[in-house]
Amino acid sequence: MSGDASAGPASTAESTADGAPGDATAADAEGASGTPSAVDDEPRPATYYHLARAVLYREFLIFVRYPANAIGGIVVSLFFFAALFLGGQLLAGQALADSIEGIVVGYFLWTLSVGAYSSVSNDIGSEVQWGTLERHITTPFGFAPVALLKGVAKVVRTFLTSAVILAVMLLATGTRLSLAPLTVIVVAGLSIVSVLGLGFAAGGVTVLYKRIGNWLNLLQFGFVALISAPVFDLPWTRVLPLAHGSAMLQRVMVDGVRLWEFPLADLALLVAVAVGYLVGGYLVFQLATGRARRLGVLGDY
Amino acid sequence: MARSATSARGGPRERDETDAERGAEPTEGSLGPPALAIEGLTKRFGEGDDAVVAVDDVSLTVERGSVVGLLGPNGAGKTTLIKCALGIVIPDAGSVRVFGNDVRDGRRAAYADVDAMLEGARNDYWRLTVRENLRYFATISGVDPDSVAARHDRLLDRLDLADKADTPVRDLSRGMKQKVSLASVLAGGAELVFLDEPTLGLDVESARTLRAELRRLAAEEGLTIVVSSHDMTTIEAVCDRVVMLSNGRIVADDTVEALLGAAASDAVRVASPDLTPETVERLREAVEVVGVDRDARPPVVTVAAGGDRLYDLTDALRAAGVTVSDIRTVQPDLEEVFLERTGTGLGAAGPGSGGEGS
């Protein structure tokens, strides 16, 4: 596909103005076969499109090339669910059977949250270790768009693995849920965006205080409390990450409510919580890396 | 877009047109501002009595196309200086301009043309192949990777990595990994490149190859390179100009030739089994003996014998009945120059050594 890049108006080196998708379309998997003579060796500026392509493609490559990580995560998640389900059956019997739908939905959201949170915070930790974080900070794009795109890539990846987990859970327990894709993806996606913000904050703190990073991973278990927050008895808990989204996702998947059937206020709150925590988490990350730069500990190996 | 194409070397450099913070516009056509202009840079780590001044009022200008070495022991402030220049460390005082753009104010514009290989860092993704890394980091530094595919091929060719282009970096040898790291830094067409201890941890052969390639790249690509090292061999082999740092201050800044020339000794070392205490005494009467090593096998004397005094030396040796087994002039090296200026060797660590503030 990359061969097409030079077939376009390659000579208009500066014509790929800001935001324009340019002619260098699609995946660059075949870049390896490069045909030097056909390519104008005049560097063209990369647009946000190129940046998005590069970041998402890298995530994709690592995902397909190292499937063991993803499969391992799926297996561990299913193991925990099996323990929960079988143990619950022993202890609660019929009571569990009545609430199994809620548990499956909650567990699905939990795996999504843990995936989004830990991939972002661990990713930042790894990048610090590899010395690649600085290179993303000293990019002419600025760190924000790169970080956001990486976050999107992580969320997409997490959706794929959690979908597998959900499918196995449904089959194993014989549960039926409403799986309207658009509604589920929008509601679950916005729910875990708030967790993405927490991941950025934790990643930023890890840059400053490396030892704390491991402890922050324990936060993942706190997500259980957030997902099962009593939003009807204590309405204020809706502004916590995940809580409001979790309640909405239960209605979507258990009661079959569609996106457009929700009151506007519910949707607005879902978006506000997502954006609020994402922006807040990013600000914490910025403050932390700013402090790390003053202290000279950014990129201290 | 926050980038000017790092186009045409020698052609007018087009700066970032959309950056609101656009500052001083470089003069088009002419040489323009220097690649790097550091003024009064100071960075202190820690507070109160524990504070360590890593960089102490350093001013430095690096012209385009030059290869400048930062030489100093661990803890001299080399890495901090580089990190300040990149904006990874924020200085307490002073300014850094990269091609005329202030690193602190107009970071986005400044970052378009600068990249760095930092000490001890992998700098790239080991799980991606060599070429995938080049394409990724070219994009990150603001260049459409398709537009520099040919350049990447050339780069891989030069660094002897063409065969390994589609191999994941983790499967390569250490020396090759280091070269991939270098390639990924050069992939985006940065014109100012910082290399912090590029040969650290490499075996003698890999280090030699890397040095040769650095020299070639600098000459052929017209890059401006700032190399930091505590290893004078690297600096001497690669750089036109040397900036010596000790305890955060510049103690010498000149061309390699000038520094070595100023330190040029007129000493000659003579080795001979006949150099007994008695014959050495006889030599002392005729020439200026500056050093005697009786433990060496055979024993060695060092004699100041510049110019015509060399003939006096040969006469004196004949008169004393010394049969010479080896005679050579003493070549000064940067290590000696450094020693002369600071009183400490390059191997000695300054305060705050051990990585922090180095």
XYZ file of C-alpha atoms in Angstrom:
659
model
C 0.000 0.000 0.000
C 2.779 2.348 0.786
C 3.757 2.306 -2.827
C 0.681 4.419 -3.441
C 2.179 7.158 -1.365
C 4.562 8.161 -4.081
C 1.963 7.818 -6.773
C 0.204 10.835 -5.365
C 1.401 14.386 -5.847
C 4.722 13.551 -4.278
C 6.437 16.594 -5.635
C 4.221 18.974 -3.737
C 6.271 18.434 -0.668
C 4.542 21.045 1.408
C 1.064 20.438 0.139
C 0.084 18.147 2.961
C -1.176 20.972 5.051
C -2.189 20.641 8.647
C -4.831 18.039 9.170
C -5.032 17.051 5.547
C -4.982 13.308 5.259
C -2.394 13.500 2.527
C -1.989 10.760 0.026
C -0.035 8.394 2.136
C -2.995 6.246 2.848
C -3.563 3.162 4.871
C -1.449 0.638 6.614
C 2.244 0.678 6.068
C 2.894 -2.969 6.574
C 4.635 -3.133 3.262
C 6.964 -0.238 3.970
C 9.695 -2.781 4.238
C 9.733 -3.398 0.549
C 10.395 0.293 -0.048
C 11.237 1.361 -3.520
C 13.787 4.075 -2.934
C 13.932 5.314 -6.477
C 10.212 5.952 -6.587
C 10.100 7.902 -3.363
C 10.981 11.522 -3.298
C 13.588 11.881 -0.589
C 12.156 15.197 0.511
C 10.846 14.891 4.051
C 7.221 15.882 4.309
C 5.780 16.922 7.627
C 3.737 14.282 9.390
C 0.136 15.185 10.081
C -1.983 14.052 12.996
C -3.240 11.376 10.637
C 0.286 9.974 10.328
C 0.727 10.208 14.063
C -2.510 8.311 14.703
C -1.551 5.690 12.162
C 1.897 5.216 13.682
C 0.695 4.947 17.269
C -2.228 2.627 16.513
C -0.133 0.497 14.175
C 2.513 0.029 16.860
C -0.113 -1.138 19.348
C -1.543 -3.455 16.730
C 1.871 -4.956 15.927
C 2.662 -5.633 19.547
C -0.798 -7.092 20.082
C -0.562 -9.544 17.184
C 3.111 -10.341 17.602
C 2.957 -11.047 21.303
C -0.444 -12.655 21.771
C 0.745 -14.439 24.915
C 0.250 -11.271 26.953
C -3.334 -10.833 25.825
C -4.147 -14.530 26.146
C -2.581 -14.657 29.590
C -4.747 -11.744 30.702
C -7.861 -13.437 29.349
C -7.040 -16.726 31.073
C -6.383 -15.067 34.430
C -9.607 -13.047 34.184
C -11.634 -16.148 33.346
C -10.021 -18.067 36.174
C -11.067 -15.392 38.648
C -14.555 -15.352 37.231
C -14.802 -19.123 37.487
C -13.758 -18.965 41.125
C -16.306 -16.221 41.745
C -19.101 -18.029 39.944
C -18.509 -21.527 41.322
C -17.772 -20.248 44.821
C -20.870 -18.066 44.673
C -23.013 -21.015 43.620
C -21.838 -22.991 46.605
C -22.489 -20.164 49.030
C -25.513 -18.386 47.629
C -27.190 -20.934 45.396
C -30.381 -19.544 43.858
C -29.651 -16.014 45.049
C -26.594 -15.956 42.830
C -28.501 -17.320 39.883
C -30.932 -14.398 40.154
C -28.173 -11.825 40.064
C -25.816 -13.569 37.656
C -26.594 -11.112 34.863
C -25.530 -8.190 37.026
C -22.376 -9.997 38.035
C -21.433 -10.784 34.440
C -21.954 -7.165 33.387
C -20.034 -5.868 36.394
C -17.191 -8.288 35.776
C -17.077 -7.320 32.108
C -16.762 -3.650 33.052
C -14.155 -4.511 35.653
C -11.932 -6.311 33.134
C -12.311 -3.323 30.818
C -11.353 -0.915 33.592
C -8.368 -2.907 34.765
C -7.201 -3.295 31.168
C -7.434 0.416 30.428
C -5.950 1.519 33.725
C -3.032 -0.856 33.955
C -2.117 -0.655 30.295
C -1.821 3.122 30.494
C -0.005 3.317 33.824
C 2.253 0.330 33.087
C 2.934 1.638 29.629
C 4.176 4.930 31.039
C 6.345 2.997 33.495
C 7.831 0.888 30.718
C 8.442 3.873 28.495
C 10.311 5.573 31.329
C 12.460 2.486 31.697
C 13.138 2.210 27.980
C 13.955 5.882 27.557
C 11.199 6.222 24.979
C 8.990 8.465 27.138
C 11.307 11.428 26.604
C 11.109 10.937 22.896
C 7.336 11.272 23.116
C 7.700 14.362 25.266
C 10.212 15.979 22.943
C 8.005 15.477 19.903
C 6.898 18.484 17.894
C 3.342 17.180 18.274
C 3.481 17.633 22.032
C 2.819 14.777 24.413
C -0.955 15.231 24.746
C -2.088 13.940 21.343
C 0.383 11.063 21.481
C -0.806 10.061 24.939
C -4.444 10.355 23.926
C -3.930 8.179 20.873
C -2.079 5.619 22.928
C -5.015 5.659 25.342
C -7.471 5.082 22.505
C -5.334 2.190 21.258
C -5.307 0.644 24.729
C -9.079 0.979 25.034
C -9.639 -0.678 21.662
C -7.284 -3.478 22.629
C -8.991 -3.921 25.972
C -12.404 -4.105 24.302
C -11.168 -6.964 22.146
C -9.900 -9.038 25.059
C -12.886 -8.213 27.277
C -15.264 -9.202 24.489
C -13.688 -12.664 24.506
C -14.064 -12.832 28.283
C -17.694 -11.730 28.035
C -18.471 -14.336 25.404
C -16.975 -17.126 27.507
C -18.830 -15.911 30.611
C -22.142 -15.872 28.766
C -21.634 -19.324 27.341
C -20.419 -20.840 30.585
C -23.230 -19.455 32.718
C -25.952 -19.700 30.102
C -26.822 -16.049 30.669
C -28.536 -13.923 28.042
C -27.754 -10.228 27.825
C -28.683 -7.450 25.462
C -25.588 -6.752 23.372
C -26.590 -3.833 21.158
C -23.071 -3.022 19.976
C -23.346 0.762 19.576
C -24.960 1.288 22.965
C -22.650 -1.100 24.799
C -19.506 0.351 23.234
C -20.494 3.964 23.834
C -21.611 3.477 27.435
C -18.793 1.097 28.435
C -16.253 3.155 26.474
C -17.180 6.424 28.169
C -17.243 4.654 31.534
C -13.637 3.534 31.229
C -12.390 6.833 29.847
C -12.554 8.078 33.424
C -10.310 5.166 34.415
C -7.941 6.119 31.611
C -7.586 9.454 33.384
C -6.692 7.649 36.611
C -4.128 5.652 34.634
C -2.460 8.835 33.399
C -2.384 10.251 36.910
C -0.860 7.035 38.271
C 1.654 6.969 35.414
C 2.664 10.538 36.186
C 3.139 9.761 39.862
C 5.232 6.740 38.865
C 7.546 8.986 36.858
C 8.218 10.954 40.035
C 8.146 8.226 42.647
C 9.051 4.989 41.003
C 8.335 2.742 43.954
C 4.810 4.006 44.377
C 3.914 2.732 40.928
C 3.516 -0.849 42.085
C 1.264 0.141 44.938
C -0.943 2.097 42.592
C -1.744 -1.137 40.814
C -3.735 -2.082 43.893
C -6.205 0.643 42.900
C -7.600 -1.860 40.432
C -9.355 -3.659 43.255
C -10.944 -0.381 44.264
C -12.689 -0.424 40.898
C -14.913 -3.226 42.224
C -16.295 -0.815 44.806
C -16.801 1.882 42.187
C -18.562 -0.490 39.792
C -20.944 -1.626 42.514
C -21.369 1.851 44.019
C -24.899 2.391 45.425
C -25.785 5.157 42.985
C -29.503 4.972 43.823
C -29.075 5.349 47.576
C -26.142 7.728 47.379
C -26.589 9.818 44.219
C -23.352 11.756 44.792
C -21.362 8.591 44.049
C -22.348 9.095 40.419
C -19.554 11.631 40.028
C -16.977 9.009 40.975
C -15.270 7.242 38.101
C -17.137 4.202 36.740
C -20.107 4.372 39.169
C -22.643 6.152 36.974
C -21.429 4.369 33.847
C -21.674 1.033 35.579
C -25.286 1.670 36.551
C -26.082 2.668 32.987
C -24.326 -0.382 31.568
C -26.437 -2.629 33.790
C -29.582 -1.083 32.331
C -28.196 -1.424 28.812
C -27.176 -5.033 29.058
C -29.696 -6.428 31.545
C -32.787 -4.358 30.711
C -32.010 -3.750 27.056
C -32.196 0.044 27.249
C -30.823 1.708 24.121
C -28.552 4.734 24.053
C -31.251 7.108 22.813
C -33.700 5.902 25.437
C -31.632 7.348 28.296
C -32.524 10.775 29.674
C -30.215 13.445 28.308
C -29.044 14.270 31.819
C -27.750 10.717 32.292
C -25.794 10.851 29.054
C -24.465 14.315 29.831
C -23.261 13.163 33.245
C -21.588 10.123 31.654
C -19.685 12.363 29.237
C -18.874 14.933 31.909
C -17.422 12.333 34.280
C -15.368 10.799 31.449
C -13.961 14.106 30.260
C -13.477 15.414 33.798
C -11.349 12.508 34.978
C -9.448 12.283 31.711
C -8.529 15.962 31.795
C -7.822 15.796 35.533
C -5.607 12.735 35.111
C -3.757 14.323 32.245
C -3.154 17.473 34.301
C -1.719 15.367 37.129
C 0.534 13.694 34.573
C 1.638 17.092 33.243
C 2.328 18.423 36.739
C 4.246 15.285 37.668
C 6.411 15.304 34.551
C 6.927 19.055 34.948
C 8.203 18.468 38.460
C 10.316 15.546 37.249
C 11.922 17.878 34.723
C 12.744 20.435 37.374
C 14.136 17.745 39.656
C 16.007 16.207 36.764
C 14.585 12.750 37.397
C 12.793 12.363 34.083
C 14.648 9.674 32.211
C 16.837 8.663 35.110
C 17.642 5.072 34.498
C 1.218 21.118 11.705
C 3.816 21.684 14.268
C 6.621 21.001 11.970
C 8.569 22.365 9.169
C 9.776 19.685 6.888
C 13.364 19.104 7.758
C 13.940 19.664 4.155
C 16.802 20.411 1.902
C 19.969 20.882 3.766
C 21.477 24.159 2.728
C 18.175 25.431 1.402
C 16.275 28.028 3.335
C 14.924 26.493 6.486
C 11.242 26.960 6.817
C 10.188 27.452 10.337
C 6.940 26.504 11.927
C 4.410 28.873 10.507
C 1.530 27.967 12.752
C 3.198 28.111 16.108
C 1.658 30.988 17.972
C 4.772 31.347 20.041
C 6.932 31.843 17.032
C 9.809 33.951 18.164
C 12.802 35.329 16.377
C 12.685 34.410 12.746
C 16.018 33.185 11.511
C 17.480 35.034 8.625
C 16.525 33.183 5.513
C 19.141 32.275 3.014
C 22.119 33.073 5.160
C 23.634 30.618 7.573
C 20.979 31.538 10.085
C 21.266 31.066 13.812
C 23.667 28.472 15.173
C 22.439 24.921 15.668
C 22.734 25.313 19.406
C 23.182 28.414 21.515
C 23.387 27.950 25.273
C 23.742 30.970 27.509
C 24.436 31.136 31.198
C 22.939 27.713 31.803
C 22.825 26.719 35.457
C 21.202 23.690 37.043
C 21.292 22.793 40.713
C 19.963 19.565 42.168
C 18.880 19.286 45.782
C 18.422 21.941 48.421
C 20.618 23.728 50.939
C 23.876 22.081 51.907
C 23.171 18.976 49.882
C 22.708 20.950 46.700
C 24.919 19.902 43.831
C 25.531 22.344 41.024
C 25.459 20.031 38.031
C 25.850 22.762 35.424
C 27.398 26.049 36.455
C 26.882 29.072 34.218
C 27.751 27.334 30.976
C 27.651 29.208 27.683
C 28.267 27.377 24.461
C 27.564 27.880 20.782
C 27.598 25.062 18.275
C 27.668 26.022 14.612
C 25.755 24.075 12.011
C 27.512 21.083 10.588
C 30.083 20.804 13.327
C 30.770 17.824 15.519
C 31.422 18.871 19.073
C 32.538 16.631 21.898
C 31.648 17.098 25.537
C 34.468 15.488 27.452
C 34.548 15.064 31.181
C 34.444 12.476 33.931
C 31.166 11.091 35.262
C 29.470 13.812 37.232
C 30.985 16.649 35.216
C 27.557 17.788 34.036
C 27.537 16.425 30.497
C 24.215 14.607 30.672
C 22.492 17.421 32.552
C 23.700 19.877 29.937
C 22.256 17.710 27.163
C 18.980 17.147 28.987
C 18.632 20.887 29.562
C 19.242 21.458 25.874
C 16.415 19.035 25.114
C 14.050 20.499 27.689
C 13.934 17.191 29.562
C 15.521 18.959 32.507
C 14.423 22.513 33.225
C 17.401 24.728 34.093
C 17.426 27.145 37.021
C 18.897 29.897 34.896
C 20.029 30.530 31.371
C 18.596 29.841 27.958
C 18.898 27.226 25.251
C 18.166 27.960 21.621
C 18.020 25.277 18.965
C 18.257 26.758 15.464
C 17.100 30.013 17.030
C 14.048 28.567 18.807
C 14.005 28.786 22.556
C 13.623 25.272 23.918
C 11.539 26.471 26.830
C 9.183 28.813 25.020
C 8.839 27.467 21.549
C 9.372 23.827 22.359
C 7.346 22.470 19.517
C 9.297 24.362 16.910
C 12.586 23.514 18.574
C 11.829 19.809 18.783
C 11.254 19.460 15.070
C 14.968 19.529 14.352
C 16.589 17.928 17.350
C 16.811 14.413 18.714
C 18.984 12.586 21.187
C 20.355 9.234 22.147
C 20.588 9.290 25.912
C 22.996 7.312 28.004
C 21.837 3.909 29.085
C 18.475 4.227 27.363
C 17.168 1.780 24.840
C 15.622 4.637 22.936
C 13.520 2.348 20.803
C 11.062 -0.536 20.973
C 12.718 -3.902 21.115
C 9.567 -5.707 20.122
C 9.319 -3.857 16.833
C 11.595 -4.519 13.904
C 14.403 -2.167 12.983
C 12.458 -0.585 10.159
C 9.257 -0.292 12.178
C 11.221 1.645 14.776
C 12.625 3.979 12.163
C 9.185 4.642 10.719
C 7.609 5.119 14.141
C 10.200 7.538 15.434
C 10.308 9.452 12.168
C 6.582 10.070 12.589
C 6.928 10.986 16.251
C 9.549 13.557 15.337
C 7.198 15.036 12.800
C 8.083 13.477 9.455
C 5.793 11.448 7.207
C 7.665 8.117 7.187
C 6.776 7.373 3.560
C 8.569 10.509 2.476
C 11.819 9.387 4.064
C 11.671 5.686 3.155
C 14.644 6.084 0.834
C 16.573 7.885 3.535
C 15.858 5.051 5.932
C 17.160 2.530 3.420
C 20.316 4.572 3.021
C 20.717 4.878 6.776
C 20.291 1.142 7.295
C 22.734 0.484 4.504
C 25.346 2.766 6.022
C 24.972 1.271 9.446
C 25.176 -2.259 8.060
C 21.674 -2.982 9.242
C 20.020 -3.553 5.875
C 19.971 -7.335 6.386
C 18.368 -6.904 9.773
C 15.751 -4.356 8.722
C 12.877 -6.740 9.386
C 14.301 -8.346 12.515
C 12.879 -7.371 15.910
C 15.434 -5.288 17.745
C 15.459 -7.651 20.739
C 17.045 -10.363 18.561
C 20.061 -8.231 17.693
C 23.463 -8.058 19.342
C 24.291 -5.245 21.709
C 26.387 -3.366 19.181
C 23.603 -3.625 16.617
C 20.996 -2.477 19.131
C 23.131 0.578 19.736
C 23.239 1.227 16.009
C 19.460 0.843 15.745
C 19.128 3.328 18.561
C 21.312 5.721 16.588
C 19.356 5.052 13.397
C 16.038 5.706 15.127
C 17.405 9.028 16.362
C 18.456 9.951 12.841
C 15.288 8.560 11.242
C 13.283 11.742 11.569
C 15.913 13.823 9.843
C 16.839 15.813 12.932
C 19.667 18.144 12.069
C 20.985 18.518 15.583
C 21.669 15.242 17.321
C 22.886 14.675 20.855
C 24.659 11.409 21.538
C 25.303 10.732 25.192
C 28.028 8.131 25.704
C 27.231 6.422 22.403
C 29.922 3.776 22.782
C 29.258 2.953 26.418
C 29.089 -0.775 27.025
C 30.216 -1.696 23.534
C 33.141 -3.991 22.934
C 36.235 -2.517 21.327
C 35.320 -3.605 17.825
C 31.700 -2.367 17.940
C 32.839 0.909 19.449
C 35.341 1.369 16.647
C 32.729 0.664 13.964
C 30.261 3.056 15.563
C 32.883 5.805 15.733
C 33.743 5.346 12.083
C 30.064 5.466 11.146
C 29.468 8.583 13.197
C 32.278 10.327 11.389
C 30.905 9.287 8.038
C 27.341 10.298 8.858
C 28.470 13.661 10.106
C 30.391 14.297 6.903
C 27.850 12.925 4.446
C 24.605 14.062 6.010
C 25.837 17.422 7.190
C 24.539 16.787 10.673
C 25.374 18.839 13.694
C 26.373 16.380 16.380
C 27.100 16.895 20.060
C 28.760 13.798 21.485
C 29.318 13.424 25.181
C 31.747 10.911 26.553
C 34.244 10.283 29.261
C 36.140 8.255 26.698
C 38.663 10.458 24.948
C 39.175 7.957 22.136
C 35.594 8.495 20.994
C 35.867 12.253 21.254
C 39.243 12.414 19.538
C 38.110 10.146 16.729
C 34.807 11.827 15.977
C 34.911 15.488 16.954
C 36.283 18.644 15.386
C 36.011 20.533 18.607
C 36.158 19.560 22.251
C 34.436 21.180 25.192
C 35.906 19.908 28.428
C 33.645 19.943 31.440
C 34.634 19.577 35.037
C 32.301 20.086 37.973
C 29.705 21.685 35.767
C 32.024 24.256 34.246
C 33.761 24.515 30.914
C 37.508 24.204 31.454
C 38.553 24.081 27.822
C 36.856 24.722 24.494
C 38.884 24.418 21.332
C 39.643 22.236 18.347
C 41.215 18.873 19.034
C 44.381 19.974 17.220
C 44.670 23.210 19.166
C 44.189 21.479 22.488
C 46.725 18.804 21.672
C 49.067 21.367 20.143
C 49.035 23.524 23.250
C 49.870 20.502 25.307
C 52.393 19.211 22.816
C 55.331 18.070 24.764
C 58.776 17.858 23.291
C 59.509 14.791 25.323
C 61.157 11.669 23.987
C 61.042 8.298 25.668
C 64.066 6.069 25.414
C 64.036 2.444 26.463
C 67.194 0.433 26.920
C 68.526 -2.335 29.168
C 71.666 -0.213 29.526
C 69.819 2.470 31.519
C 71.438 1.779 34.867
C 71.516 4.475 37.588
C 75.037 5.322 36.518
C 74.259 5.816 32.835
C 71.176 7.844 33.736
C 73.394 10.125 35.859
C 75.706 10.606 32.873
C 72.712 11.474 30.699
C 71.522 14.027 33.247
C 74.762 15.904 32.811
C 74.150 16.313 29.098
C 70.350 16.533 28.661
C 67.210 17.378 30.644
C 65.869 14.097 32.022
C 62.270 14.637 33.114
C 61.357 11.141 34.170
C 62.910 7.777 34.903
C 61.112 4.456 35.107
C 63.558 1.839 36.371
C 60.844 -0.750 36.915
C 59.953 -0.847 33.258
C 61.531 -3.642 31.230
C 63.740 -2.447 29.772
C 64.095 0.733 31.889
C 62.815 3.976 30.356
C 63.897 7.589 30.591
C 61.856 10.518 29.399
C 63.928 13.391 28.120
C 62.969 16.897 27.062
C 64.475 16.918 23.608
C 62.608 19.298 21.317
C 64.258 20.655 18.180
C 68.020 20.437 18.008
C 68.234 19.017 21.483
C 67.366 15.670 19.919
C 70.909 15.567 18.470
C 72.341 16.302 21.922
C 70.317 13.374 23.197
C 71.647 10.932 20.597
C 75.200 12.146 21.285
C 74.708 11.730 25.017
C 73.279 8.252 24.556
C 76.276 7.228 22.474
C 78.687 8.762 24.964
C 77.026 6.927 27.859
C 77.245 3.643 25.980
C 73.485 3.136 25.850
C 72.190 0.854 23.115
C 68.664 2.014 22.381
C 65.975 -0.680 22.111
C 63.126 1.770 21.580
C 62.804 5.507 21.113
C 59.632 7.493 20.517
C 58.257 10.964 20.987
C 55.612 11.260 23.674
C 52.221 11.966 22.067
C 49.989 14.165 24.177
C 46.370 13.068 24.363
C 43.184 14.680 25.573
C 43.485 12.872 28.857
C 46.717 14.753 29.544
C 45.170 18.033 28.440
C 42.285 17.432 30.806
C 44.659 16.536 33.620
C 46.653 19.678 32.978
C 43.565 21.880 33.178
C 41.760 20.311 36.080
C 44.324 18.410 38.083
C 42.157 15.288 37.830
C 41.986 12.525 35.291
C 38.980 11.585 33.183
C 38.500 8.370 35.076
C 38.040 10.248 38.338
C 34.453 10.976 39.220
C 33.473 14.417 40.310
C 31.030 15.101 43.120
C 27.559 13.783 42.470
C 28.857 10.903 40.438
C 27.002 7.691 39.965
C 24.552 8.877 37.392
C 22.666 11.567 39.240
C 23.546 14.929 37.857
C 26.175 13.515 35.635
